[in-house]
Amino acid sequence: SGPRLVVIGGGFGGASAARFARISYPDVNVTLIEPYDSFVTCPYGNLILGGKRALPQITHSYDGLRARGVDVVQNRARDIDPVAKRVTLADDTRIAYDKLIVSPGIALRRDAIEGYDEAASEIFPHAWMGGDGSQISILRRQLEALPEGGVVGLAIPPNPFRCPPGPYERISMIAHHLKQHNPRAKILAFDAKDGFSKQGLFQDGWAELYGDMIEWIPASQDGTITAVDPQERVFISEFGERHKVDVGNVIPPQYAAAIARDTGLADDSGWVPVDPLTFAAEAAPDIHVIGDANIGSPMPKSGYVANSTSKQAVAAAIADLRGEAAPADPVYFNTCYSHLGDDYAVSVAAIFRKDGEGGIMATPDSGGLSPRGPLSELAYNRRREAEYADAWYDSITTDMFS
Ligand code: FAD
């Protein structure tokens, strides 16, 4: 009867889109295709490493979406035919659509780090995709088993990648765990960049909370890791230095998930060009690509952006089916909170609007960073931000799954 909206991927973009579509357009039939039976969020995954959360607290069922009338199909999309407007699943079932929303997230560029194959990620977990929760659990267990005074290595990718402050929140949460359980341990953070999101705030916090436990090694000081030897537990840098680590977290360079690249939606960069006012893919106007898989600059690849933009994508898709124009003045939001320790979080916020040239821009004076300064002066602010972060997590997951 009603139009058919099919959504690929039940994460931050896809679950938000499916829920919003059911609430706002009751006549639309919504199908959500997702291979996992529940969703493990990457946000707050770092808090598992810090011992501040457990896996069930960041695992969400699709029952709430089913109760809203979303047809949740537990399967993997294998192919998209943009002319016949059909999705083919891994078991060859076909699902027809009038409009398709694609939010499959990222894939790891395993070829960018020699030796980092599937088997290597059991020894050096990436823990950069929720999946079934096993990656973050491996990393947590390895930290618990770290020898007294051992070395934790991280390999951090170049831009663009999912969650710009994520690796640095991870460093903080690992340090939080080690300070309590293994205070002589060291963290070596090898970075393929010379600067990072909220850098001043992170480095102030690390010095205040963790003394000299954390060493950050930028690209210009040979911080780019180009190969690993998991058997020997070694990271190998661009200039051939071998670094022995007891626990290794390898976060490889990234590109859009396979379904977005194999179907010709992505360009040579590996990411999908879209119209940022509708999220229609340049290569296929009835396919709207949201979340990390698209080129959304200047918006970061964050869960908040995936959620916020999903609503405009749905509204634009449905408007097009009705022969109407997309909502003309979309506003997209982002705040990325990062926990550095107990009662200690910092944030970066921005509001994005049309730039008048078909693109989008950060609205001047609309956001910004947490203030810098000594903890003695900012303890109240840091504690409030940690509370805001918890509230953000509860409200966004409610807006996805309830
Ligand atoms: P995802 O949320 O990853 O969802 C993609 C879904 O698509 C997955 O469920 C996957 O199984 C499914 N899928 C993939 N391929 C197919 C296919 N072929 N067929 C069907 N389904 C498929 N963001 C924030 O805003 N705040 C934070 O505090 C924050 N912290 C983070 C911390 C860490 C450690 C990490 C790694 C990320 C963090 N992020 C944070 C970023 C956030 O996780 C991503 O930006 C967000 O998940 C992007 O949403 P998405 O819909 O593009 O992808």
PDB file of N, CA and C and ligand atoms in Angstrom, residues 7-15 32-36 38-46 49 62 73 75-79 87 89 102-106 126-131 136 161-167 169-170 251 254 257-260 290-294 300-307 334-339 389 392-393 396 400, ligand 1:
ATOM      1  N   VAL A   7      16.068   0.511   4.782  1.00  0.00           N
ATOM      2  CA  VAL A   7      17.248   1.066   5.441  1.00  0.00           C
ATOM      3  C   VAL A   7      18.286  -0.044   5.575  1.00  0.00           C
ATOM      4  N   ILE A   8      19.497   0.214   5.104  1.00  0.00           N
ATOM      5  CA  ILE A   8      20.596  -0.745   5.280  1.00  0.00           C
ATOM      6  C   ILE A   8      21.466  -0.270   6.435  1.00  0.00           C
ATOM      7  N   GLY A   9      21.575  -1.102   7.487  1.00  0.00           N
ATOM      8  CA  GLY A   9      22.416  -0.794   8.642  1.00  0.00           C
ATOM      9  C   GLY A   9      21.595  -0.308   9.817  1.00  0.00           C
ATOM     10  N   GLY A  10      21.675  -1.024  10.929  1.00  0.00           N
ATOM     11  CA  GLY A  10      20.879  -0.675  12.110  1.00  0.00           C
ATOM     12  C   GLY A  10      21.706  -0.025  13.192  1.00  0.00           C
ATOM     13  N   GLY A  11      22.595   0.916  12.800  1.00  0.00           N
ATOM     14  CA  GLY A  11      23.410   1.635  13.782  1.00  0.00           C
ATOM     15  C   GLY A  11      22.910   3.055  13.983  1.00  0.00           C
ATOM     16  N   PHE A  12      23.864   3.976  14.219  1.00  0.00           N
ATOM     17  CA  PHE A  12      23.469   5.343  14.586  1.00  0.00           C
ATOM     18  C   PHE A  12      22.627   6.007  13.506  1.00  0.00           C
ATOM     19  N   GLY A  13      23.038   5.895  12.237  1.00  0.00           N
ATOM     20  CA  GLY A  13      22.251   6.508  11.177  1.00  0.00           C
ATOM     21  C   GLY A  13      20.994   5.705  10.882  1.00  0.00           C
ATOM     22  N   GLY A  14      21.139   4.402  10.680  1.00  0.00           N
ATOM     23  CA  GLY A  14      20.048   3.568  10.190  1.00  0.00           C
ATOM     24  C   GLY A  14      18.919   3.381  11.194  1.00  0.00           C
ATOM     25  N   ALA A  15      19.253   3.079  12.449  1.00  0.00           N
ATOM     26  CA  ALA A  15      18.197   2.886  13.457  1.00  0.00           C
ATOM     27  C   ALA A  15      17.448   4.200  13.665  1.00  0.00           C
ATOM     28  N   LEU A  32      14.237  -2.542   7.934  1.00  0.00           N
ATOM     29  CA  LEU A  32      15.623  -2.300   8.383  1.00  0.00           C
ATOM     30  C   LEU A  32      16.411  -3.597   8.222  1.00  0.00           C
ATOM     31  N   ILE A  33      17.511  -3.524   7.464  1.00  0.00           N
ATOM     32  CA  ILE A  33      18.348  -4.700   7.216  1.00  0.00           C
ATOM     33  C   ILE A  33      19.620  -4.574   8.045  1.00  0.00           C
ATOM     34  N   GLU A  34      19.869  -5.545   8.917  1.00  0.00           N
ATOM     35  CA  GLU A  34      21.029  -5.483   9.824  1.00  0.00           C
ATOM     36  C   GLU A  34      21.438  -6.918  10.184  1.00  0.00           C
ATOM     37  N   PRO A  35      22.713  -7.276  10.005  1.00  0.00           N
ATOM     38  CA  PRO A  35      23.107  -8.666  10.246  1.00  0.00           C
ATOM     39  C   PRO A  35      23.129  -9.092  11.718  1.00  0.00           C
ATOM     40  N   TYR A  36      23.353  -8.153  12.638  1.00  0.00           N
ATOM     41  CA  TYR A  36      23.448  -8.548  14.052  1.00  0.00           C
ATOM     42  C   TYR A  36      22.080  -8.470  14.715  1.00  0.00           C
ATOM     43  N   SER A  38      21.521  -7.557  17.775  1.00  0.00           N
ATOM     44  CA  SER A  38      21.447  -6.388  18.654  1.00  0.00           C
ATOM     45  C   SER A  38      22.624  -5.486  18.295  1.00  0.00           C
ATOM     46  N   PHE A  39      22.610  -4.258  18.810  1.00  0.00           N
ATOM     47  CA  PHE A  39      23.619  -3.271  18.409  1.00  0.00           C
ATOM     48  C   PHE A  39      24.476  -2.893  19.609  1.00  0.00           C
ATOM     49  N   VAL A  40      25.789  -3.046  19.442  1.00  0.00           N
ATOM     50  CA  VAL A  40      26.754  -2.637  20.472  1.00  0.00           C
ATOM     51  C   VAL A  40      27.304  -1.278  20.048  1.00  0.00           C
ATOM     52  N   THR A  41      27.090  -0.244  20.859  1.00  0.00           N
ATOM     53  CA  THR A  41      27.544   1.093  20.464  1.00  0.00           C
ATOM     54  C   THR A  41      29.051   1.213  20.638  1.00  0.00           C
ATOM     55  N   CYS A  42      29.692   1.903  19.691  1.00  0.00           N
ATOM     56  CA  CYS A  42      31.087   2.305  19.916  1.00  0.00           C
ATOM     57  C   CYS A  42      31.143   3.387  20.990  1.00  0.00           C
ATOM     58  N   PRO A  43      30.275   4.427  20.923  1.00  0.00           N
ATOM     59  CA  PRO A  43      30.249   5.374  22.032  1.00  0.00           C
ATOM     60  C   PRO A  43      30.032   4.639  23.362  1.00  0.00           C
ATOM     61  N   TYR A  44      30.793   4.995  24.317  1.00  0.00           N
ATOM     62  CA  TYR A  44      30.824   4.389  25.657  1.00  0.00           C
ATOM     63  C   TYR A  44      31.537   3.035  25.687  1.00  0.00           C
ATOM     64  N   GLY A  45      32.011   2.575  24.525  1.00  0.00           N
ATOM     65  CA  GLY A  45      32.847   1.371  24.517  1.00  0.00           C
ATOM     66  C   GLY A  45      34.156   1.619  25.254  1.00  0.00           C
ATOM     67  N   ASN A  46      34.699   2.831  25.107  1.00  0.00           N
ATOM     68  CA  ASN A  46      35.949   3.122  25.817  1.00  0.00           C
ATOM     69  C   ASN A  46      35.764   3.037  27.330  1.00  0.00           C
ATOM     70  N   LEU A  49      36.736  -0.190  28.779  1.00  0.00           N
ATOM     71  CA  LEU A  49      38.175  -0.329  29.031  1.00  0.00           C
ATOM     72  C   LEU A  49      38.547   0.324  30.355  1.00  0.00           C
ATOM     73  N   TYR A  62      16.654  -4.594  19.009  1.00  0.00           N
ATOM     74  CA  TYR A  62      15.808  -3.975  17.980  1.00  0.00           C
ATOM     75  C   TYR A  62      14.317  -4.144  18.280  1.00  0.00           C
ATOM     76  N   VAL A  73      14.922  -7.044   9.417  1.00  0.00           N
ATOM     77  CA  VAL A  73      15.370  -8.249   8.710  1.00  0.00           C
ATOM     78  C   VAL A  73      16.812  -8.512   9.122  1.00  0.00           C
ATOM     79  N   ASN A  75      19.874  -9.788   8.394  1.00  0.00           N
ATOM     80  CA  ASN A  75      20.593 -10.308   7.240  1.00  0.00           C
ATOM     81  C   ASN A  75      21.569  -9.235   6.783  1.00  0.00           C
ATOM     82  N   ARG A  76      22.428  -9.583   5.844  1.00  0.00           N
ATOM     83  CA  ARG A  76      23.396  -8.628   5.312  1.00  0.00           C
ATOM     84  C   ARG A  76      23.022  -8.263   3.878  1.00  0.00           C
ATOM     85  N   ALA A  77      23.017  -6.990   3.554  1.00  0.00           N
ATOM     86  CA  ALA A  77      22.780  -6.580   2.173  1.00  0.00           C
ATOM     87  C   ALA A  77      24.035  -6.888   1.360  1.00  0.00           C
ATOM     88  N   ARG A  78      23.863  -7.573   0.245  1.00  0.00           N
ATOM     89  CA  ARG A  78      25.007  -7.977  -0.585  1.00  0.00           C
ATOM     90  C   ARG A  78      25.143  -7.098  -1.815  1.00  0.00           C
ATOM     91  N   ASP A  79      23.997  -6.624  -2.328  1.00  0.00           N
ATOM     92  CA  ASP A  79      24.043  -5.845  -3.570  1.00  0.00           C
ATOM     93  C   ASP A  79      22.849  -4.890  -3.625  1.00  0.00           C
ATOM     94  N   VAL A  87      17.264  -4.407  -3.271  1.00  0.00           N
ATOM     95  CA  VAL A  87      18.434  -4.810  -2.478  1.00  0.00           C
ATOM     96  C   VAL A  87      18.471  -6.329  -2.480  1.00  0.00           C
ATOM     97  N   LEU A  89      19.980  -9.627  -0.570  1.00  0.00           N
ATOM     98  CA  LEU A  89      20.590 -10.015   0.706  1.00  0.00           C
ATOM     99  C   LEU A  89      21.583 -11.153   0.500  1.00  0.00           C
ATOM    100  N   VAL A 102      21.076   4.294   3.220  1.00  0.00           N
ATOM    101  CA  VAL A 102      22.233   3.423   3.438  1.00  0.00           C
ATOM    102  C   VAL A 102      23.098   4.041   4.535  1.00  0.00           C
ATOM    103  N   SER A 103      23.254   3.311   5.645  1.00  0.00           N
ATOM    104  CA  SER A 103      24.094   3.786   6.759  1.00  0.00           C
ATOM    105  C   SER A 103      24.909   2.623   7.318  1.00  0.00           C
ATOM    106  N   PRO A 104      25.843   2.094   6.504  1.00  0.00           N
ATOM    107  CA  PRO A 104      26.551   0.865   6.894  1.00  0.00           C
ATOM    108  C   PRO A 104      27.828   1.119   7.673  1.00  0.00           C
ATOM    109  N   GLY A 105      28.163   2.398   7.915  1.00  0.00           N
ATOM    110  CA  GLY A 105      29.379   2.670   8.693  1.00  0.00           C
ATOM    111  C   GLY A 105      30.646   2.456   7.889  1.00  0.00           C
ATOM    112  N   ILE A 106      31.687   2.068   8.595  1.00  0.00           N
ATOM    113  CA  ILE A 106      33.035   1.999   8.006  1.00  0.00           C
ATOM    114  C   ILE A 106      33.498   0.562   7.781  1.00  0.00           C
ATOM    115  N   HIS A 126      41.169  -4.127  17.103  1.00  0.00           N
ATOM    116  CA  HIS A 126      40.926  -2.739  16.704  1.00  0.00           C
ATOM    117  C   HIS A 126      39.855  -2.120  17.607  1.00  0.00           C
ATOM    118  N   ALA A 127      38.823  -2.924  17.926  1.00  0.00           N
ATOM    119  CA  ALA A 127      37.711  -2.441  18.754  1.00  0.00           C
ATOM    120  C   ALA A 127      37.175  -1.118  18.209  1.00  0.00           C
ATOM    121  N   TRP A 128      37.051  -1.035  16.869  1.00  0.00           N
ATOM    122  CA  TRP A 128      36.590   0.220  16.257  1.00  0.00           C
ATOM    123  C   TRP A 128      35.249   0.059  15.552  1.00  0.00           C
ATOM    124  N   MET A 129      34.662  -1.159  15.662  1.00  0.00           N
ATOM    125  CA  MET A 129      33.305  -1.388  15.174  1.00  0.00           C
ATOM    126  C   MET A 129      32.605  -2.210  16.248  1.00  0.00           C
ATOM    127  N   GLY A 130      31.312  -1.925  16.492  1.00  0.00           N
ATOM    128  CA  GLY A 130      30.615  -2.594  17.588  1.00  0.00           C
ATOM    129  C   GLY A 130      30.498  -4.089  17.362  1.00  0.00           C
ATOM    130  N   GLY A 131      30.013  -4.487  16.173  1.00  0.00           N
ATOM    131  CA  GLY A 131      29.866  -5.908  15.840  1.00  0.00           C
ATOM    132  C   GLY A 131      29.119  -6.659  16.928  1.00  0.00           C
ATOM    133  N   ILE A 136      35.888  -5.275  21.680  1.00  0.00           N
ATOM    134  CA  ILE A 136      36.121  -4.450  22.876  1.00  0.00           C
ATOM    135  C   ILE A 136      36.364  -5.355  24.088  1.00  0.00           C
ATOM    136  N   PHE A 161      38.634   9.680   9.738  1.00  0.00           N
ATOM    137  CA  PHE A 161      38.277   8.395  10.343  1.00  0.00           C
ATOM    138  C   PHE A 161      37.099   8.609  11.288  1.00  0.00           C
ATOM    139  N   ARG A 162      36.466   7.504  11.663  1.00  0.00           N
ATOM    140  CA  ARG A 162      35.314   7.513  12.577  1.00  0.00           C
ATOM    141  C   ARG A 162      35.732   8.061  13.932  1.00  0.00           C
ATOM    142  N   CYS A 163      35.017   9.074  14.405  1.00  0.00           N
ATOM    143  CA  CYS A 163      35.169   9.600  15.762  1.00  0.00           C
ATOM    144  C   CYS A 163      36.541  10.211  16.044  1.00  0.00           C
ATOM    145  N   PRO A 164      36.772  11.458  15.549  1.00  0.00           N
ATOM    146  CA  PRO A 164      38.090  12.087  15.724  1.00  0.00           C
ATOM    147  C   PRO A 164      38.632  12.085  17.160  1.00  0.00           C
ATOM    148  N   PRO A 165      37.809  12.315  18.221  1.00  0.00           N
ATOM    149  CA  PRO A 165      38.410  12.262  19.567  1.00  0.00           C
ATOM    150  C   PRO A 165      38.466  10.851  20.162  1.00  0.00           C
ATOM    151  N   GLY A 166      37.919   9.848  19.455  1.00  0.00           N
ATOM    152  CA  GLY A 166      37.769   8.509  20.028  1.00  0.00           C
ATOM    153  C   GLY A 166      39.058   7.863  20.506  1.00  0.00           C
ATOM    154  N   PRO A 167      40.160   7.940  19.716  1.00  0.00           N
ATOM    155  CA  PRO A 167      41.389   7.284  20.177  1.00  0.00           C
ATOM    156  C   PRO A 167      41.934   7.903  21.462  1.00  0.00           C
ATOM    157  N   GLU A 169      40.105   9.564  23.846  1.00  0.00           N
ATOM    158  CA  GLU A 169      39.287   9.111  24.973  1.00  0.00           C
ATOM    159  C   GLU A 169      39.719   7.697  25.370  1.00  0.00           C
ATOM    160  N   ARG A 170      40.029   6.881  24.367  1.00  0.00           N
ATOM    161  CA  ARG A 170      40.463   5.505  24.664  1.00  0.00           C
ATOM    162  C   ARG A 170      41.756   5.506  25.467  1.00  0.00           C
ATOM    163  N   ILE A 251      44.216   0.668  15.291  1.00  0.00           N
ATOM    164  CA  ILE A 251      43.045   1.300  14.668  1.00  0.00           C
ATOM    165  C   ILE A 251      43.475   1.693  13.253  1.00  0.00           C
ATOM    166  N   GLN A 254      40.614   3.963   7.417  1.00  0.00           N
ATOM    167  CA  GLN A 254      39.251   3.476   7.154  1.00  0.00           C
ATOM    168  C   GLN A 254      38.712   3.993   5.828  1.00  0.00           C
ATOM    169  N   ALA A 257      31.958   1.282   4.407  1.00  0.00           N
ATOM    170  CA  ALA A 257      31.694  -0.159   4.435  1.00  0.00           C
ATOM    171  C   ALA A 257      31.532  -0.698   3.013  1.00  0.00           C
ATOM    172  N   ALA A 258      31.775  -2.002   2.867  1.00  0.00           N
ATOM    173  CA  ALA A 258      31.831  -2.633   1.546  1.00  0.00           C
ATOM    174  C   ALA A 258      30.591  -2.359   0.693  1.00  0.00           C
ATOM    175  N   ILE A 259      29.417  -2.406   1.295  1.00  0.00           N
ATOM    176  CA  ILE A 259      28.189  -2.262   0.492  1.00  0.00           C
ATOM    177  C   ILE A 259      28.147  -0.896  -0.204  1.00  0.00           C
ATOM    178  N   ALA A 260      28.787   0.110   0.370  1.00  0.00           N
ATOM    179  CA  ALA A 260      28.796   1.437  -0.261  1.00  0.00           C
ATOM    180  C   ALA A 260      29.871   1.533  -1.340  1.00  0.00           C
ATOM    181  N   ILE A 290      23.955   8.112   4.674  1.00  0.00           N
ATOM    182  CA  ILE A 290      24.184   8.912   5.883  1.00  0.00           C
ATOM    183  C   ILE A 290      25.236   8.245   6.754  1.00  0.00           C
ATOM    184  N   GLY A 291      25.631   8.953   7.800  1.00  0.00           N
ATOM    185  CA  GLY A 291      26.580   8.382   8.754  1.00  0.00           C
ATOM    186  C   GLY A 291      28.004   8.442   8.239  1.00  0.00           C
ATOM    187  N   ASP A 292      28.844   7.622   8.841  1.00  0.00           N
ATOM    188  CA  ASP A 292      30.278   7.681   8.574  1.00  0.00           C
ATOM    189  C   ASP A 292      30.627   7.425   7.113  1.00  0.00           C
ATOM    190  N   ALA A 293      29.782   6.682   6.388  1.00  0.00           N
ATOM    191  CA  ALA A 293      30.129   6.268   5.020  1.00  0.00           C
ATOM    192  C   ALA A 293      30.173   7.441   4.049  1.00  0.00           C
ATOM    193  N   ASN A 294      29.500   8.558   4.372  1.00  0.00           N
ATOM    194  CA  ASN A 294      29.466   9.643   3.394  1.00  0.00           C
ATOM    195  C   ASN A 294      30.583  10.664   3.614  1.00  0.00           C
ATOM    196  N   PRO A 300      31.977  16.039  11.481  1.00  0.00           N
ATOM    197  CA  PRO A 300      32.819  14.877  11.780  1.00  0.00           C
ATOM    198  C   PRO A 300      32.040  13.566  11.599  1.00  0.00           C
ATOM    199  N   LYS A 301      32.764  12.481  11.510  1.00  0.00           N
ATOM    200  CA  LYS A 301      32.123  11.165  11.453  1.00  0.00           C
ATOM    201  C   LYS A 301      31.777  10.757  12.875  1.00  0.00           C
ATOM    202  N   SER A 302      30.582  11.142  13.322  1.00  0.00           N
ATOM    203  CA  SER A 302      30.166  10.849  14.695  1.00  0.00           C
ATOM    204  C   SER A 302      28.771  10.246  14.706  1.00  0.00           C
ATOM    205  N   GLY A 303      28.467   9.566  15.808  1.00  0.00           N
ATOM    206  CA  GLY A 303      27.131   9.013  15.985  1.00  0.00           C
ATOM    207  C   GLY A 303      26.078  10.111  16.044  1.00  0.00           C
ATOM    208  N   TYR A 304      26.456  11.226  16.680  1.00  0.00           N
ATOM    209  CA  TYR A 304      25.507  12.330  16.801  1.00  0.00           C
ATOM    210  C   TYR A 304      25.165  12.884  15.414  1.00  0.00           C
ATOM    211  N   VAL A 305      26.173  13.068  14.555  1.00  0.00           N
ATOM    212  CA  VAL A 305      25.918  13.561  13.193  1.00  0.00           C
ATOM    213  C   VAL A 305      25.074  12.547  12.411  1.00  0.00           C
ATOM    214  N   ALA A 306      25.384  11.251  12.565  1.00  0.00           N
ATOM    215  CA  ALA A 306      24.603  10.223  11.855  1.00  0.00           C
ATOM    216  C   ALA A 306      23.135  10.310  12.255  1.00  0.00           C
ATOM    217  N   ASN A 307      22.887  10.478  13.547  1.00  0.00           N
ATOM    218  CA  ASN A 307      21.511  10.580  14.060  1.00  0.00           C
ATOM    219  C   ASN A 307      20.838  11.858  13.568  1.00  0.00           C
ATOM    220  N   ASN A 334      26.132  18.569  16.400  1.00  0.00           N
ATOM    221  CA  ASN A 334      27.120  17.618  16.897  1.00  0.00           C
ATOM    222  C   ASN A 334      27.708  18.082  18.211  1.00  0.00           C
ATOM    223  N   THR A 335      27.753  17.180  19.167  1.00  0.00           N
ATOM    224  CA  THR A 335      28.599  17.353  20.347  1.00  0.00           C
ATOM    225  C   THR A 335      29.307  16.036  20.555  1.00  0.00           C
ATOM    226  N   CYS A 336      30.631  16.071  20.657  1.00  0.00           N
ATOM    227  CA  CYS A 336      31.373  14.864  21.006  1.00  0.00           C
ATOM    228  C   CYS A 336      31.933  15.041  22.405  1.00  0.00           C
ATOM    229  N   TYR A 337      31.444  14.250  23.327  1.00  0.00           N
ATOM    230  CA  TYR A 337      31.968  14.236  24.694  1.00  0.00           C
ATOM    231  C   TYR A 337      33.074  13.199  24.786  1.00  0.00           C
ATOM    232  N   SER A 338      34.065  13.477  25.606  1.00  0.00           N
ATOM    233  CA  SER A 338      35.101  12.477  25.873  1.00  0.00           C
ATOM    234  C   SER A 338      35.351  12.436  27.372  1.00  0.00           C
ATOM    235  N   HIS A 339      35.368  11.212  27.893  1.00  0.00           N
ATOM    236  CA  HIS A 339      35.673  11.019  29.320  1.00  0.00           C
ATOM    237  C   HIS A 339      37.178  10.862  29.497  1.00  0.00           C
ATOM    238  N   ALA A 389      27.389  14.045  29.302  1.00  0.00           N
ATOM    239  CA  ALA A 389      27.753  12.942  28.406  1.00  0.00           C
ATOM    240  C   ALA A 389      26.851  11.734  28.664  1.00  0.00           C
ATOM    241  N   TRP A 392      23.522  12.490  27.301  1.00  0.00           N
ATOM    242  CA  TRP A 392      23.558  12.400  25.829  1.00  0.00           C
ATOM    243  C   TRP A 392      23.423  10.944  25.398  1.00  0.00           C
ATOM    244  N   TYR A 393      24.185  10.060  26.043  1.00  0.00           N
ATOM    245  CA  TYR A 393      24.144   8.646  25.644  1.00  0.00           C
ATOM    246  C   TYR A 393      22.731   8.088  25.816  1.00  0.00           C
ATOM    247  N   ILE A 396      20.325   9.727  23.083  1.00  0.00           N
ATOM    248  CA  ILE A 396      20.504   9.333  21.673  1.00  0.00           C
ATOM    249  C   ILE A 396      20.123   7.870  21.465  1.00  0.00           C
ATOM    250  N   MET A 400      17.178   6.228  19.044  1.00  0.00           N
ATOM    251  CA  MET A 400      17.477   5.199  18.042  1.00  0.00           C
ATOM    252  C   MET A 400      16.597   3.959  18.207  1.00  0.00           C
TER     253      MET A 400
HETATM  254  P1  FAD B   1      27.257   2.324  12.594  1.00  0.00           P
HETATM  255  O1  FAD B   1      26.679   2.945  13.803  1.00  0.00           O
HETATM  256  O2  FAD B   1      28.520   1.556  12.717  1.00  0.00           O
HETATM  257  O3  FAD B   1      26.149   1.371  11.988  1.00  0.00           O
HETATM  258  C1  FAD B   1      26.391   0.638  10.818  1.00  0.00           C
HETATM  259  C2  FAD B   1      25.557  -0.631  10.868  1.00  0.00           C
HETATM  260  O4  FAD B   1      25.451  -1.159   9.549  1.00  0.00           O
HETATM  261  C3  FAD B   1      26.186  -1.723  11.715  1.00  0.00           C
HETATM  262  O5  FAD B   1      25.244  -2.191  12.662  1.00  0.00           O
HETATM  263  C4  FAD B   1      26.562  -2.809  10.710  1.00  0.00           C
HETATM  264  O6  FAD B   1      26.426  -4.125  11.233  1.00  0.00           O
HETATM  265  C5  FAD B   1      25.565  -2.548   9.593  1.00  0.00           C
HETATM  266  N1  FAD B   1      26.001  -3.006   8.266  1.00  0.00           N
HETATM  267  C6  FAD B   1      27.218  -2.869   7.676  1.00  0.00           C
HETATM  268  N2  FAD B   1      27.219  -3.420   6.441  1.00  0.00           N
HETATM  269  C7  FAD B   1      25.960  -3.887   6.237  1.00  0.00           C
HETATM  270  C8  FAD B   1      25.336  -4.571   5.153  1.00  0.00           C
HETATM  271  N3  FAD B   1      26.006  -4.879   4.039  1.00  0.00           N
HETATM  272  N4  FAD B   1      24.030  -4.915   5.282  1.00  0.00           N
HETATM  273  C9  FAD B   1      23.335  -4.600   6.420  1.00  0.00           C
HETATM  274  N5  FAD B   1      23.874  -3.973   7.473  1.00  0.00           N
HETATM  275  C10 FAD B   1      25.185  -3.621   7.389  1.00  0.00           C
HETATM  276  N6  FAD B   1      30.175   9.198  18.136  1.00  0.00           N
HETATM  277  C11 FAD B   1      29.550  10.143  18.909  1.00  0.00           C
HETATM  278  O7  FAD B   1      28.705  10.883  18.415  1.00  0.00           O
HETATM  279  N7  FAD B   1      29.852  10.272  20.226  1.00  0.00           N
HETATM  280  C12 FAD B   1      30.754   9.475  20.855  1.00  0.00           C
HETATM  281  O8  FAD B   1      30.994   9.623  22.059  1.00  0.00           O
HETATM  282  C13 FAD B   1      31.427   8.498  20.064  1.00  0.00           C
HETATM  283  N8  FAD B   1      32.346   7.670  20.638  1.00  0.00           N
HETATM  284  C14 FAD B   1      32.966   6.731  19.872  1.00  0.00           C
HETATM  285  C15 FAD B   1      33.925   5.922  20.467  1.00  0.00           C
HETATM  286  C16 FAD B   1      34.593   4.961  19.722  1.00  0.00           C
HETATM  287  C17 FAD B   1      35.625   4.088  20.378  1.00  0.00           C
HETATM  288  C18 FAD B   1      34.285   4.801  18.342  1.00  0.00           C
HETATM  289  C19 FAD B   1      34.970   3.748  17.527  1.00  0.00           C
HETATM  290  C20 FAD B   1      33.325   5.601  17.749  1.00  0.00           C
HETATM  291  C21 FAD B   1      32.666   6.576  18.497  1.00  0.00           C
HETATM  292  N9  FAD B   1      31.719   7.424  17.915  1.00  0.00           N
HETATM  293  C22 FAD B   1      31.104   8.387  18.682  1.00  0.00           C
HETATM  294  C23 FAD B   1      31.441   7.366  16.452  1.00  0.00           C
HETATM  295  C24 FAD B   1      30.196   6.542  16.128  1.00  0.00           C
HETATM  296  O9  FAD B   1      30.326   5.221  16.609  1.00  0.00           O
HETATM  297  C25 FAD B   1      29.998   6.500  14.612  1.00  0.00           C
HETATM  298  O10 FAD B   1      30.176   7.773  14.068  1.00  0.00           O
HETATM  299  C26 FAD B   1      28.588   5.984  14.292  1.00  0.00           C
HETATM  300  O11 FAD B   1      28.483   4.646  14.714  1.00  0.00           O
HETATM  301  C27 FAD B   1      28.275   6.134  12.801  1.00  0.00           C
HETATM  302  O12 FAD B   1      26.996   5.638  12.529  1.00  0.00           O
HETATM  303  P2  FAD B   1      26.734   4.781  11.187  1.00  0.00           P
HETATM  304  O13 FAD B   1      25.265   4.552  11.127  1.00  0.00           O
HETATM  305  O14 FAD B   1      27.429   5.414  10.058  1.00  0.00           O
HETATM  306  O15 FAD B   1      27.503   3.412  11.455  1.00  0.00           O
END
